[in-house]
Short mmCIF file of C-alpha atoms in Angstrom, two decimals:
data_model
loop_
_atom_site.label_atom_id
_atom_site.label_comp_id
_atom_site.label_asym_id
_atom_site.label_seq_id
_atom_site.Cartn_x
_atom_site.Cartn_y
_atom_site.Cartn_z
CA TYR A 1 -3.09 -62.03 -109.93
CA THR A 2 0.35 -60.17 -110.53
CA THR A 3 -1.32 -56.73 -109.38
CA LEU A 4 -2.76 -58.48 -106.11
CA PHE A 5 0.71 -60.00 -105.28
CA ARG A 6 2.53 -56.80 -106.22
CA SER A 7 0.00 -55.08 -103.78
CA ILE A 8 0.20 -57.08 -100.96
CA THR A 9 4.08 -57.12 -101.15
CA ALA A 10 4.48 -53.62 -101.11
CA LEU A 11 2.18 -52.85 -98.11
CA ALA A 12 4.29 -55.52 -96.41
CA ALA A 13 7.21 -54.06 -97.55
CA HIS A 14 6.36 -50.28 -97.17
CA ARG A 15 4.90 -50.50 -93.88
CA THR A 16 2.23 -48.31 -92.46
CA ASP A 17 -1.02 -48.76 -90.05
CA ALA A 18 -3.35 -48.50 -93.01
CA GLY A 19 -1.56 -50.99 -94.54
CA VAL A 20 -0.92 -53.49 -91.59
CA LYS A 21 -4.83 -53.14 -91.34
CA ALA A 22 -5.29 -54.09 -94.99
CA LEU A 23 -3.08 -56.97 -94.62
CA LYS A 24 -4.80 -57.94 -91.25
CA SER A 25 -8.15 -57.58 -93.40
CA LEU A 26 -6.55 -60.06 -96.39
CA LEU A 27 -6.21 -63.07 -93.16
CA ASP A 28 -9.56 -64.18 -93.86
CA ASP A 29 -9.93 -63.85 -97.33
CA PRO A 30 -11.41 -67.16 -98.81
CA TYR A 31 -8.72 -67.32 -101.95
CA GLN A 32 -5.76 -69.75 -101.67
CA ASN A 33 -3.88 -67.30 -103.82
CA VAL A 34 -4.57 -64.27 -101.64
CA TRP A 35 -3.11 -66.80 -98.80
CA THR A 36 0.10 -67.74 -100.47
CA THR A 37 1.05 -64.28 -100.98
CA LEU A 38 -0.15 -62.39 -97.87
CA ALA A 39 2.14 -65.86 -96.02
CA PHE A 40 5.55 -64.41 -98.17
CA ALA A 41 4.74 -60.77 -97.48
CA LEU A 42 4.39 -61.82 -93.82
CA GLU A 43 7.09 -63.75 -93.63
CA ASN A 44 9.78 -61.10 -95.67
CA GLY A 45 8.09 -58.40 -94.00
CA GLU A 46 8.78 -60.45 -90.22
CA ARG A 47 12.42 -61.27 -91.25
CA ASP A 48 13.56 -58.20 -92.75
CA GLY A 49 12.35 -56.26 -89.50
CA ILE A 50 9.82 -54.01 -91.61
CA LEU A 51 6.89 -55.17 -89.97
CA ARG A 52 6.65 -54.52 -85.93
CA PRO A 53 6.27 -57.18 -83.20
CA ASP A 54 2.79 -55.88 -82.59
CA ASP A 55 1.58 -55.46 -86.19
CA PHE A 56 0.57 -59.79 -86.20
CA SER A 57 0.44 -61.77 -83.30
CA SER A 58 0.55 -65.88 -83.54
CA GLU A 59 -3.34 -65.43 -82.46
CA ASP A 60 -3.94 -63.34 -85.60
CA VAL A 61 -1.83 -66.00 -87.93
CA LYS A 62 -3.66 -68.68 -86.61
CA PRO A 63 -6.32 -69.23 -89.07
CA LEU A 64 -3.95 -68.65 -91.93
CA ILE A 65 -1.35 -71.09 -90.67
CA ARG A 66 -4.71 -73.70 -90.23
CA ARG A 67 -5.44 -73.47 -94.06
CA PHE A 68 -1.76 -74.45 -94.93
CA LEU A 69 -1.47 -77.04 -92.67
CA ALA A 70 -4.84 -78.85 -93.78
CA ALA A 71 -3.91 -78.84 -97.44
CA GLY A 72 -1.97 -82.37 -97.10
CA ARG A 73 1.04 -84.19 -96.83
CA ASN A 74 3.10 -83.35 -99.80
CA THR A 75 2.12 -79.84 -100.99
CA SER A 76 3.75 -76.53 -101.17
CA GLU A 77 0.67 -75.01 -98.78
CA ILE A 78 1.91 -77.22 -95.83
CA VAL A 79 5.79 -75.99 -96.40
CA THR A 80 4.18 -72.55 -96.37
CA GLY A 81 2.00 -72.77 -93.33
CA VAL A 82 5.06 -74.67 -91.59
CA GLY A 83 7.35 -71.67 -92.80
CA LEU A 84 4.68 -69.49 -91.13
CA LEU A 85 4.97 -71.49 -87.96
CA GLU A 86 8.73 -70.61 -87.79
CA ASN A 87 8.08 -67.19 -87.35
CA PHE A 88 4.77 -67.29 -85.77
CA GLY A 89 5.21 -70.01 -83.11
CA SER A 90 1.96 -71.33 -81.54
CA ASP A 91 1.95 -74.33 -78.88
CA GLU A 92 -1.48 -75.61 -80.60
CA PHE A 93 0.14 -77.00 -83.60
CA THR A 94 3.19 -78.86 -81.64
CA PRO A 95 1.37 -82.36 -82.26
CA GLN A 96 1.04 -81.48 -86.54
CA LEU A 97 4.81 -80.61 -86.32
CA ILE A 98 5.90 -83.56 -84.63
CA ALA A 99 3.85 -85.72 -87.01
CA LEU A 100 5.65 -84.37 -89.78
CA VAL A 101 8.99 -84.83 -88.16
CA ASN A 102 8.30 -88.20 -87.94
CA ASP A 103 7.54 -88.42 -91.48
CA PRO A 104 10.95 -87.89 -93.31
CA GLY A 105 8.90 -88.25 -96.73
CA ASN A 106 6.76 -85.44 -95.78
CA TRP A 107 7.85 -81.95 -97.88
CA ALA A 108 7.88 -79.72 -94.76
CA TRP A 109 9.99 -82.32 -92.97
CA GLN A 110 12.78 -79.90 -92.72
CA GLU A 111 10.65 -76.89 -91.78
CA ALA A 112 8.93 -78.21 -89.17
CA VAL A 113 11.99 -79.46 -87.55
CA TYR A 114 13.40 -75.62 -87.53
CA ALA A 115 9.62 -74.86 -86.36
CA LEU A 116 10.09 -77.04 -83.08
CA ALA A 117 13.55 -75.68 -82.42
CA LEU A 118 11.97 -72.18 -82.73
CA ASN A 119 9.28 -72.50 -80.47
CA ARG A 120 9.88 -74.60 -77.52
CA THR A 121 7.47 -76.99 -75.48
CA ASP A 122 8.52 -80.08 -73.81
CA ASP A 123 7.44 -82.79 -76.47
CA GLY A 124 9.41 -80.49 -79.31
CA VAL A 125 12.09 -80.79 -76.96
CA LYS A 126 11.80 -84.30 -76.86
CA THR A 127 11.35 -85.08 -80.22
CA LEU A 128 14.27 -82.66 -81.42
CA LYS A 129 16.36 -85.30 -78.69
CA SER A 130 15.53 -88.16 -80.49
CA LEU A 131 16.32 -86.45 -83.60
CA LEU A 132 19.76 -85.76 -82.03
CA ALA A 133 20.12 -89.36 -80.79
CA SER A 134 20.20 -90.67 -84.38
CA THR A 135 22.75 -87.95 -85.42
CA ASN A 136 20.53 -85.64 -87.67
CA GLN A 137 22.38 -83.49 -89.02
CA THR A 138 19.27 -81.39 -89.37
CA ALA A 139 18.17 -81.01 -85.90
CA ALA A 140 21.82 -80.12 -84.95
CA GLU A 141 21.52 -77.08 -86.62
CA ALA A 142 18.09 -76.22 -86.13
CA ILE A 143 19.08 -76.65 -82.35
CA ARG A 144 22.25 -74.45 -82.46
CA TYR A 145 20.02 -71.88 -85.23
CA ALA A 146 17.26 -71.35 -82.53
CA TYR A 147 19.88 -70.72 -79.51
CA THR A 148 21.65 -68.22 -81.75
CA ASN A 149 18.71 -66.51 -83.36
CA GLN A 150 15.72 -66.49 -81.51
CA LEU A 151 15.47 -62.59 -81.34
CA HIS A 152 14.36 -62.89 -84.90
CA TYR A 153 11.22 -65.01 -84.14
CA ARG A 154 8.35 -64.88 -81.73
CA GLY A 155 8.32 -68.63 -80.31
CA ARG A 156 9.25 -69.55 -76.68
CA PRO A 157 13.59 -69.95 -76.77
CA LEU A 158 14.82 -73.13 -75.86
CA LYS A 159 16.10 -73.26 -72.47
CA PRO A 160 20.19 -73.32 -71.63
CA ASP A 161 19.09 -76.75 -70.12
CA ASP A 162 17.69 -78.31 -73.00
CA PHE A 163 20.80 -78.82 -75.07
CA ASN A 164 24.52 -79.58 -74.85
CA GLN A 165 26.65 -75.71 -74.39
CA GLU A 166 28.00 -77.14 -78.01
CA TYR A 167 24.43 -76.25 -79.52
CA GLN A 168 24.23 -73.01 -78.18
CA GLN A 169 26.96 -70.86 -80.05
CA PRO A 170 27.52 -70.40 -83.81
CA GLU A 171 29.52 -73.25 -85.49
CA THR A 172 32.96 -72.77 -85.94
CA ARG A 173 34.47 -73.72 -89.40
CA LYS A 174 37.49 -76.12 -88.69
#
């Protein structure tokens, strides 16, 4: 497992076309330990700007996300799957994200709030607005984060008229 982890991590951290091809071949691997390692490598490669935007599309990563989301309510796998959705937003998963957000005891609750904010859908905006109405601080932070960091994510950005201007600027410390 350690060799596998290091190999996958190295392929994502030191991008080459051959390495991307090898990582793509692992998207359909039947072993869960490969999925988790691959998910972290993709998230890190995306976040750190090592992987190119055209290396992996949201469509490429959907099968991997599906496997993680099928894992169950309170598992580390569901947190990993929702984390992938933050980077590789897809409308297909909006109903699942809303269900997670409506279940505050779910381990992936916070990640689901951020994933909704980072891939705009009408239903996602409605859900975020209902969280804001209940003065939910995580929703406010996620919305602000989505407005101020959208360049780093693939989902559809929030529209300027979705939320008040106060959420569209970085938070100022008092």
